[in-house]
């Protein structure tokens, strides 16, 4: 599967998408609020992983939003922490 010449599964060093490649994660947890005793759901994501809640009746609710540089707000957040403003971190 891994070839030093062709990268992972022949996809090259960065895979398909080049600079758009990255890591993603999504998680959800149900916990009991210690003050009220009510069960609560918390969800989080990084990158373009999405967290959805699907009810027993089939209704779908999106619990998280993608963190992708295609969105102006996310691109501005990334560039705000850029140590070298002359070289943008986000390239298309």
PDB file of N, CA and C in Angstrom:
ATOM      1  N   UNK A   1       0.802  -1.204   0.000  1.00  0.00           N
ATOM      2  CA  UNK A   1       0.000   0.000   0.000  1.00  0.00           C
ATOM      3  C   UNK A   1       0.845   1.267   0.000  1.00  0.00           C
ATOM      4  N   UNK A   2       1.967   1.255   0.707  1.00  0.00           N
ATOM      5  CA  UNK A   2       2.793   2.464   0.805  1.00  0.00           C
ATOM      6  C   UNK A   2       4.044   2.293  -0.035  1.00  0.00           C
ATOM      7  N   UNK A   3       4.238   3.212  -0.935  1.00  0.00           N
ATOM      8  CA  UNK A   3       5.430   3.206  -1.780  1.00  0.00           C
ATOM      9  C   UNK A   3       6.118   4.553  -1.625  1.00  0.00           C
ATOM     10  N   UNK A   4       7.398   4.555  -1.291  1.00  0.00           N
ATOM     11  CA  UNK A   4       8.101   5.824  -1.106  1.00  0.00           C
ATOM     12  C   UNK A   4       8.160   6.622  -2.400  1.00  0.00           C
ATOM     13  N   UNK A   5       8.094   5.937  -3.528  1.00  0.00           N
ATOM     14  CA  UNK A   5       8.153   6.631  -4.808  1.00  0.00           C
ATOM     15  C   UNK A   5       6.813   7.275  -5.160  1.00  0.00           C
ATOM     16  N   UNK A   6       5.718   6.568  -4.915  1.00  0.00           N
ATOM     17  CA  UNK A   6       4.405   7.044  -5.347  1.00  0.00           C
ATOM     18  C   UNK A   6       3.487   7.473  -4.207  1.00  0.00           C
ATOM     19  N   UNK A   7       3.941   7.432  -2.969  1.00  0.00           N
ATOM     20  CA  UNK A   7       3.091   7.831  -1.853  1.00  0.00           C
ATOM     21  C   UNK A   7       2.083   6.745  -1.499  1.00  0.00           C
ATOM     22  N   UNK A   8       1.239   7.028  -0.545  1.00  0.00           N
ATOM     23  CA  UNK A   8       0.251   6.074  -0.057  1.00  0.00           C
ATOM     24  C   UNK A   8      -0.719   5.688  -1.160  1.00  0.00           C
ATOM     25  N   UNK A   9      -0.810   4.409  -1.459  1.00  0.00           N
ATOM     26  CA  UNK A   9      -1.694   3.845  -2.480  1.00  0.00           C
ATOM     27  C   UNK A   9      -1.526   4.517  -3.842  1.00  0.00           C
ATOM     28  N   UNK A  10      -0.313   5.007  -4.117  1.00  0.00           N
ATOM     29  CA  UNK A  10      -0.042   5.618  -5.418  1.00  0.00           C
ATOM     30  C   UNK A  10      -0.638   7.000  -5.608  1.00  0.00           C
ATOM     31  N   UNK A  11      -1.072   7.646  -4.523  1.00  0.00           N
ATOM     32  CA  UNK A  11      -1.730   8.947  -4.637  1.00  0.00           C
ATOM     33  C   UNK A  11      -0.759  10.123  -4.617  1.00  0.00           C
ATOM     34  N   UNK A  12       0.522   9.857  -4.555  1.00  0.00           N
ATOM     35  CA  UNK A  12       1.492  10.947  -4.500  1.00  0.00           C
ATOM     36  C   UNK A  12       1.777  11.333  -3.062  1.00  0.00           C
ATOM     37  N   UNK A  13       2.690  12.274  -2.900  1.00  0.00           N
ATOM     38  CA  UNK A  13       3.124  12.652  -1.561  1.00  0.00           C
ATOM     39  C   UNK A  13       1.990  13.208  -0.716  1.00  0.00           C
ATOM     40  N   UNK A  14       1.131  14.054  -1.288  1.00  0.00           N
ATOM     41  CA  UNK A  14       0.073  14.691  -0.522  1.00  0.00           C
ATOM     42  C   UNK A  14      -1.305  14.098  -0.802  1.00  0.00           C
ATOM     43  N   UNK A  15      -1.382  13.127  -1.690  1.00  0.00           N
ATOM     44  CA  UNK A  15      -2.680  12.558  -2.021  1.00  0.00           C
ATOM     45  C   UNK A  15      -3.400  13.413  -3.041  1.00  0.00           C
ATOM     46  N   UNK A  16      -4.640  13.098  -3.274  1.00  0.00           N
ATOM     47  CA  UNK A  16      -5.445  13.851  -4.231  1.00  0.00           C
ATOM     48  C   UNK A  16      -5.795  15.188  -3.606  1.00  0.00           C
ATOM     49  N   UNK A  17      -5.576  16.266  -4.334  1.00  0.00           N
ATOM     50  CA  UNK A  17      -5.937  17.582  -3.822  1.00  0.00           C
ATOM     51  C   UNK A  17      -4.756  18.417  -3.393  1.00  0.00           C
ATOM     52  N   UNK A  18      -3.576  17.841  -3.262  1.00  0.00           N
ATOM     53  CA  UNK A  18      -2.388  18.615  -2.908  1.00  0.00           C
ATOM     54  C   UNK A  18      -2.565  19.394  -1.628  1.00  0.00           C
ATOM     55  N   UNK A  19      -2.509  20.721  -1.717  1.00  0.00           N
ATOM     56  CA  UNK A  19      -2.588  21.578  -0.536  1.00  0.00           C
ATOM     57  C   UNK A  19      -3.939  21.470   0.167  1.00  0.00           C
ATOM     58  N   UNK A  20      -4.943  20.936  -0.506  1.00  0.00           N
ATOM     59  CA  UNK A  20      -6.257  20.804   0.123  1.00  0.00           C
ATOM     60  C   UNK A  20      -6.361  19.555   0.991  1.00  0.00           C
ATOM     61  N   UNK A  21      -5.342  18.714   0.986  1.00  0.00           N
ATOM     62  CA  UNK A  21      -5.363  17.515   1.811  1.00  0.00           C
ATOM     63  C   UNK A  21      -5.171  17.896   3.274  1.00  0.00           C
ATOM     64  N   UNK A  22      -5.698  17.075   4.162  1.00  0.00           N
ATOM     65  CA  UNK A  22      -5.521  17.342   5.579  1.00  0.00           C
ATOM     66  C   UNK A  22      -6.171  16.253   6.399  1.00  0.00           C
ATOM     67  N   UNK A  23      -6.263  16.497   7.673  1.00  0.00           N
ATOM     68  CA  UNK A  23      -6.847  15.532   8.596  1.00  0.00           C
ATOM     69  C   UNK A  23      -8.203  16.042   9.074  1.00  0.00           C
ATOM     70  N   UNK A  24      -9.097  15.111   9.366  1.00  0.00           N
ATOM     71  CA  UNK A  24     -10.409  15.464   9.885  1.00  0.00           C
ATOM     72  C   UNK A  24     -10.749  14.553  11.050  1.00  0.00           C
ATOM     73  N   UNK A  25     -11.651  15.041  11.879  1.00  0.00           N
ATOM     74  CA  UNK A  25     -12.136  14.234  12.996  1.00  0.00           C
ATOM     75  C   UNK A  25     -13.515  14.741  13.398  1.00  0.00           C
ATOM     76  N   UNK A  26     -14.352  13.842  13.864  1.00  0.00           N
ATOM     77  CA  UNK A  26     -15.665  14.210  14.382  1.00  0.00           C
ATOM     78  C   UNK A  26     -15.962  13.306  15.574  1.00  0.00           C
ATOM     79  N   UNK A  27     -16.609  13.878  16.571  1.00  0.00           N
ATOM     80  CA  UNK A  27     -16.935  13.107  17.760  1.00  0.00           C
ATOM     81  C   UNK A  27     -18.223  13.630  18.377  1.00  0.00           C
ATOM     82  N   UNK A  28     -18.881  12.774  19.113  1.00  0.00           N
ATOM     83  CA  UNK A  28     -20.089  13.163  19.855  1.00  0.00           C
ATOM     84  C   UNK A  28     -20.107  12.378  21.162  1.00  0.00           C
ATOM     85  N   UNK A  29     -20.664  13.002  22.184  1.00  0.00           N
ATOM     86  CA  UNK A  29     -20.692  12.361  23.498  1.00  0.00           C
ATOM     87  C   UNK A  29     -21.992  12.738  24.208  1.00  0.00           C
ATOM     88  N   UNK A  30     -22.612  11.751  24.831  1.00  0.00           N
ATOM     89  CA  UNK A  30     -23.776  11.998  25.679  1.00  0.00           C
ATOM     90  C   UNK A  30     -23.301  11.919  27.125  1.00  0.00           C
ATOM     91  N   UNK A  31     -23.673  12.928  27.914  1.00  0.00           N
ATOM     92  CA  UNK A  31     -23.269  12.930  29.321  1.00  0.00           C
ATOM     93  C   UNK A  31     -24.427  13.422  30.176  1.00  0.00           C
ATOM     94  N   UNK A  32     -24.358  13.138  31.451  1.00  0.00           N
ATOM     95  CA  UNK A  32     -25.389  13.596  32.376  1.00  0.00           C
ATOM     96  C   UNK A  32     -24.899  14.842  33.090  1.00  0.00           C
ATOM     97  N   UNK A  33     -25.659  15.936  32.953  1.00  0.00           N
ATOM     98  CA  UNK A  33     -25.303  17.193  33.616  1.00  0.00           C
ATOM     99  C   UNK A  33     -25.345  16.978  35.123  1.00  0.00           C
ATOM    100  N   UNK A  34     -24.238  17.238  35.831  1.00  0.00           N
ATOM    101  CA  UNK A  34     -24.199  16.963  37.271  1.00  0.00           C
ATOM    102  C   UNK A  34     -25.137  17.859  38.086  1.00  0.00           C
ATOM    103  N   UNK A  35     -25.483  19.025  37.562  1.00  0.00           N
ATOM    104  CA  UNK A  35     -26.361  19.938  38.293  1.00  0.00           C
ATOM    105  C   UNK A  35     -27.837  19.612  38.110  1.00  0.00           C
ATOM    106  N   UNK A  36     -28.226  19.317  36.866  1.00  0.00           N
ATOM    107  CA  UNK A  36     -29.649  19.095  36.587  1.00  0.00           C
ATOM    108  C   UNK A  36     -30.027  17.617  36.468  1.00  0.00           C
ATOM    109  N   UNK A  37     -29.034  16.753  36.220  1.00  0.00           N
ATOM    110  CA  UNK A  37     -29.321  15.336  36.014  1.00  0.00           C
ATOM    111  C   UNK A  37     -29.836  15.034  34.616  1.00  0.00           C
ATOM    112  N   UNK A  38     -29.913  16.056  33.758  1.00  0.00           N
ATOM    113  CA  UNK A  38     -30.424  15.903  32.391  1.00  0.00           C
ATOM    114  C   UNK A  38     -29.308  15.376  31.492  1.00  0.00           C
ATOM    115  N   UNK A  39     -29.660  14.435  30.611  1.00  0.00           N
ATOM    116  CA  UNK A  39     -28.693  13.943  29.625  1.00  0.00           C
ATOM    117  C   UNK A  39     -28.517  14.998  28.545  1.00  0.00           C
ATOM    118  N   UNK A  40     -27.259  15.244  28.166  1.00  0.00           N
ATOM    119  CA  UNK A  40     -26.948  16.238  27.137  1.00  0.00           C
ATOM    120  C   UNK A  40     -26.032  15.625  26.098  1.00  0.00           C
ATOM    121  N   UNK A  41     -26.091  16.184  24.906  1.00  0.00           N
ATOM    122  CA  UNK A  41     -25.261  15.739  23.786  1.00  0.00           C
ATOM    123  C   UNK A  41     -24.339  16.878  23.393  1.00  0.00           C
ATOM    124  N   UNK A  42     -23.054  16.581  23.270  1.00  0.00           N
ATOM    125  CA  UNK A  42     -22.088  17.568  22.782  1.00  0.00           C
ATOM    126  C   UNK A  42     -21.376  16.951  21.579  1.00  0.00           C
ATOM    127  N   UNK A  43     -21.157  17.775  20.532  1.00  0.00           N
ATOM    128  CA  UNK A  43     -20.494  17.298  19.318  1.00  0.00           C
ATOM    129  C   UNK A  43     -19.411  18.281  18.930  1.00  0.00           C
ATOM    130  N   UNK A  44     -18.359  17.770  18.301  1.00  0.00           N
ATOM    131  CA  UNK A  44     -17.263  18.622  17.851  1.00  0.00           C
ATOM    132  C   UNK A  44     -16.667  18.033  16.580  1.00  0.00           C
ATOM    133  N   UNK A  45     -16.040  18.908  15.808  1.00  0.00           N
ATOM    134  CA  UNK A  45     -15.376  18.436  14.595  1.00  0.00           C
ATOM    135  C   UNK A  45     -14.176  19.312  14.277  1.00  0.00           C
ATOM    136  N   UNK A  46     -13.290  18.747  13.467  1.00  0.00           N
ATOM    137  CA  UNK A  46     -12.127  19.456  12.930  1.00  0.00           C
ATOM    138  C   UNK A  46     -12.080  19.127  11.445  1.00  0.00           C
ATOM    139  N   UNK A  47     -11.797  20.127  10.636  1.00  0.00           N
ATOM    140  CA  UNK A  47     -11.726  19.894   9.199  1.00  0.00           C
ATOM    141  C   UNK A  47     -13.110  19.772   8.600  1.00  0.00           C
ATOM    142  N   UNK A  48     -13.227  18.977   7.554  1.00  0.00           N
ATOM    143  CA  UNK A  48     -14.523  18.867   6.891  1.00  0.00           C
ATOM    144  C   UNK A  48     -15.296  17.618   7.307  1.00  0.00           C
ATOM    145  N   UNK A  49     -14.997  17.095   8.492  1.00  0.00           N
ATOM    146  CA  UNK A  49     -15.793  16.000   9.053  1.00  0.00           C
ATOM    147  C   UNK A  49     -17.064  16.611   9.623  1.00  0.00           C
ATOM    148  N   UNK A  50     -18.174  15.991   9.393  1.00  0.00           N
ATOM    149  CA  UNK A  50     -19.462  16.541   9.800  1.00  0.00           C
ATOM    150  C   UNK A  50     -20.131  15.608  10.799  1.00  0.00           C
ATOM    151  N   UNK A  51     -20.759  16.188  11.824  1.00  0.00           N
ATOM    152  CA  UNK A  51     -21.481  15.410  12.821  1.00  0.00           C
ATOM    153  C   UNK A  51     -22.974  15.623  12.604  1.00  0.00           C
ATOM    154  N   UNK A  52     -23.709  14.519  12.428  1.00  0.00           N
ATOM    155  CA  UNK A  52     -25.148  14.575  12.202  1.00  0.00           C
ATOM    156  C   UNK A  52     -25.877  13.791  13.280  1.00  0.00           C
ATOM    157  N   UNK A  53     -27.074  14.243  13.607  1.00  0.00           N
ATOM    158  CA  UNK A  53     -27.956  13.510  14.508  1.00  0.00           C
ATOM    159  C   UNK A  53     -29.135  13.035  13.676  1.00  0.00           C
ATOM    160  N   UNK A  54     -29.371  11.731  13.678  1.00  0.00           N
ATOM    161  CA  UNK A  54     -30.497  11.155  12.944  1.00  0.00           C
ATOM    162  C   UNK A  54     -31.459  10.580  13.963  1.00  0.00           C
ATOM    163  N   UNK A  55     -32.707  11.055  13.929  1.00  0.00           N
ATOM    164  CA  UNK A  55     -33.713  10.584  14.887  1.00  0.00           C
ATOM    165  C   UNK A  55     -34.288   9.251  14.445  1.00  0.00           C
ATOM    166  N   UNK A  56     -35.025   8.618  15.335  1.00  0.00           N
ATOM    167  CA  UNK A  56     -35.651   7.331  15.013  1.00  0.00           C
ATOM    168  C   UNK A  56     -36.684   7.473  13.890  1.00  0.00           C
ATOM    169  N   UNK A  57     -37.170   8.693  13.654  1.00  0.00           N
ATOM    170  CA  UNK A  57     -38.137   8.942  12.571  1.00  0.00           C
ATOM    171  C   UNK A  57     -37.445   9.340  11.277  1.00  0.00           C
ATOM    172  N   UNK A  58     -36.114   9.384  11.291  1.00  0.00           N
ATOM    173  CA  UNK A  58     -35.367   9.675  10.074  1.00  0.00           C
ATOM    174  C   UNK A  58     -35.036  11.149   9.867  1.00  0.00           C
ATOM    175  N   UNK A  59     -35.412  12.006  10.782  1.00  0.00           N
ATOM    176  CA  UNK A  59     -35.063  13.417  10.654  1.00  0.00           C
ATOM    177  C   UNK A  59     -33.561  13.586  10.906  1.00  0.00           C
ATOM    178  N   UNK A  60     -32.956  14.503  10.179  1.00  0.00           N
ATOM    179  CA  UNK A  60     -31.511  14.715  10.281  1.00  0.00           C
ATOM    180  C   UNK A  60     -31.244  16.157  10.710  1.00  0.00           C
ATOM    181  N   UNK A  61     -30.363  16.312  11.690  1.00  0.00           N
ATOM    182  CA  UNK A  61     -29.944  17.642  12.140  1.00  0.00           C
ATOM    183  C   UNK A  61     -28.427  17.690  12.124  1.00  0.00           C
ATOM    184  N   UNK A  62     -27.877  18.716  11.471  1.00  0.00           N
ATOM    185  CA  UNK A  62     -26.430  18.887  11.428  1.00  0.00           C
ATOM    186  C   UNK A  62     -25.983  19.523  12.741  1.00  0.00           C
ATOM    187  N   UNK A  63     -25.039  18.874  13.443  1.00  0.00           N
ATOM    188  CA  UNK A  63     -24.581  19.345  14.744  1.00  0.00           C
ATOM    189  C   UNK A  63     -23.276  20.130  14.676  1.00  0.00           C
ATOM    190  N   UNK A  64     -22.566  20.037  13.578  1.00  0.00           N
ATOM    191  CA  UNK A  64     -21.289  20.746  13.455  1.00  0.00           C
ATOM    192  C   UNK A  64     -21.184  21.325  12.046  1.00  0.00           C
ATOM    193  N   UNK A  65     -20.225  22.208  11.876  1.00  0.00           N
ATOM    194  CA  UNK A  65     -20.026  22.847  10.583  1.00  0.00           C
ATOM    195  C   UNK A  65     -18.595  22.639  10.133  1.00  0.00           C
ATOM    196  N   UNK A  66     -18.415  22.464   8.831  1.00  0.00           N
ATOM    197  CA  UNK A  66     -17.100  22.180   8.266  1.00  0.00           C
ATOM    198  C   UNK A  66     -16.133  23.330   8.514  1.00  0.00           C
ATOM    199  N   UNK A  67     -14.880  22.978   8.792  1.00  0.00           N
ATOM    200  CA  UNK A  67     -13.801  23.952   8.905  1.00  0.00           C
ATOM    201  C   UNK A  67     -12.942  23.798   7.652  1.00  0.00           C
ATOM    202  N   UNK A  68     -13.308  24.501   6.606  1.00  0.00           N
ATOM    203  CA  UNK A  68     -12.593  24.388   5.338  1.00  0.00           C
ATOM    204  C   UNK A  68     -12.173  25.780   4.856  1.00  0.00           C
ATOM    205  N   UNK A  69     -10.995  25.892   4.237  1.00  0.00           N
ATOM    206  CA  UNK A  69     -10.514  27.200   3.791  1.00  0.00           C
ATOM    207  C   UNK A  69     -11.317  27.796   2.643  1.00  0.00           C
ATOM    208  N   UNK A  70     -12.240  27.033   2.052  1.00  0.00           N
ATOM    209  CA  UNK A  70     -13.109  27.584   1.015  1.00  0.00           C
ATOM    210  C   UNK A  70     -14.064  28.625   1.606  1.00  0.00           C
ATOM    211  N   UNK A  71     -14.318  28.551   2.918  1.00  0.00           N
ATOM    212  CA  UNK A  71     -15.186  29.520   3.578  1.00  0.00           C
ATOM    213  C   UNK A  71     -14.338  30.721   3.999  1.00  0.00           C
ATOM    214  N   UNK A  72     -14.805  31.932   3.694  1.00  0.00           N
ATOM    215  CA  UNK A  72     -14.039  33.156   3.952  1.00  0.00           C
ATOM    216  C   UNK A  72     -13.645  33.267   5.422  1.00  0.00           C
ATOM    217  N   UNK A  73     -14.572  33.016   6.335  1.00  0.00           N
ATOM    218  CA  UNK A  73     -14.289  33.148   7.767  1.00  0.00           C
ATOM    219  C   UNK A  73     -13.165  32.206   8.196  1.00  0.00           C
ATOM    220  N   UNK A  74     -13.196  30.978   7.708  1.00  0.00           N
ATOM    221  CA  UNK A  74     -12.157  30.002   8.076  1.00  0.00           C
ATOM    222  C   UNK A  74     -10.813  30.375   7.460  1.00  0.00           C
ATOM    223  N   UNK A  75     -10.818  30.810   6.206  1.00  0.00           N
ATOM    224  CA  UNK A  75      -9.570  31.209   5.555  1.00  0.00           C
ATOM    225  C   UNK A  75      -8.946  32.401   6.303  1.00  0.00           C
ATOM    226  N   UNK A  76      -9.756  33.368   6.698  1.00  0.00           N
ATOM    227  CA  UNK A  76      -9.248  34.524   7.450  1.00  0.00           C
ATOM    228  C   UNK A  76      -8.688  34.090   8.811  1.00  0.00           C
ATOM    229  N   UNK A  77      -9.343  33.124   9.472  1.00  0.00           N
ATOM    230  CA  UNK A  77      -8.851  32.622  10.759  1.00  0.00           C
ATOM    231  C   UNK A  77      -7.484  31.960  10.590  1.00  0.00           C
ATOM    232  N   UNK A  78      -7.344  31.155   9.555  1.00  0.00           N
ATOM    233  CA  UNK A  78      -6.075  30.469   9.285  1.00  0.00           C
ATOM    234  C   UNK A  78      -4.970  31.498   9.025  1.00  0.00           C
ATOM    235  N   UNK A  79      -5.253  32.455   8.163  1.00  0.00           N
ATOM    236  CA  UNK A  79      -4.234  33.438   7.792  1.00  0.00           C
ATOM    237  C   UNK A  79      -3.877  34.370   8.949  1.00  0.00           C
ATOM    238  N   UNK A  80      -4.782  34.574   9.899  1.00  0.00           N
ATOM    239  CA  UNK A  80      -4.499  35.416  11.060  1.00  0.00           C
ATOM    240  C   UNK A  80      -3.332  34.842  11.886  1.00  0.00           C
ATOM    241  N   UNK A  81      -3.166  33.518  11.847  1.00  0.00           N
ATOM    242  CA  UNK A  81      -2.095  32.863  12.611  1.00  0.00           C
ATOM    243  C   UNK A  81      -0.887  32.513  11.738  1.00  0.00           C
ATOM    244  N   UNK A  82      -0.870  33.020  10.522  1.00  0.00           N
ATOM    245  CA  UNK A  82       0.222  32.740   9.591  1.00  0.00           C
ATOM    246  C   UNK A  82       1.496  33.458  10.052  1.00  0.00           C
ATOM    247  N   UNK A  83       2.580  32.727  10.326  1.00  0.00           N
ATOM    248  CA  UNK A  83       3.824  33.370  10.773  1.00  0.00           C
ATOM    249  C   UNK A  83       4.532  34.127   9.645  1.00  0.00           C
ATOM    250  N   UNK A  84       4.169  33.861   8.399  1.00  0.00           N
ATOM    251  CA  UNK A  84       4.810  34.514   7.257  1.00  0.00           C
ATOM    252  C   UNK A  84       3.726  35.022   6.303  1.00  0.00           C
ATOM    253  N   UNK A  85       3.178  36.226   6.551  1.00  0.00           N
ATOM    254  CA  UNK A  85       2.077  36.740   5.730  1.00  0.00           C
ATOM    255  C   UNK A  85       2.397  36.870   4.242  1.00  0.00           C
ATOM    256  N   UNK A  86       3.687  36.907   3.878  1.00  0.00           N
ATOM    257  CA  UNK A  86       4.043  37.007   2.460  1.00  0.00           C
ATOM    258  C   UNK A  86       3.801  35.688   1.728  1.00  0.00           C
ATOM    259  N   UNK A  87       3.698  34.578   2.462  1.00  0.00           N
ATOM    260  CA  UNK A  87       3.414  33.260   1.893  1.00  0.00           C
ATOM    261  C   UNK A  87       2.086  32.769   2.451  1.00  0.00           C
ATOM    262  N   UNK A  88       0.996  32.879   1.702  1.00  0.00           N
ATOM    263  CA  UNK A  88      -0.300  32.446   2.244  1.00  0.00           C
ATOM    264  C   UNK A  88      -0.297  30.955   2.580  1.00  0.00           C
ATOM    265  N   UNK A  89      -0.978  30.608   3.673  1.00  0.00           N
ATOM    266  CA  UNK A  89      -1.098  29.204   4.067  1.00  0.00           C
ATOM    267  C   UNK A  89      -2.138  28.487   3.219  1.00  0.00           C
ATOM    268  N   UNK A  90      -3.129  29.222   2.741  1.00  0.00           N
ATOM    269  CA  UNK A  90      -4.206  28.637   1.958  1.00  0.00           C
ATOM    270  C   UNK A  90      -3.972  28.972   0.488  1.00  0.00           C
ATOM    271  N   UNK A  91      -3.852  27.938  -0.330  1.00  0.00           N
ATOM    272  CA  UNK A  91      -3.670  28.123  -1.771  1.00  0.00           C
ATOM    273  C   UNK A  91      -4.717  27.308  -2.498  1.00  0.00           C
ATOM    274  N   UNK A  92      -5.208  27.851  -3.580  1.00  0.00           N
ATOM    275  CA  UNK A  92      -6.204  27.129  -4.395  1.00  0.00           C
ATOM    276  C   UNK A  92      -5.607  26.783  -5.732  1.00  0.00           C
TER     277      UNK A  92
END
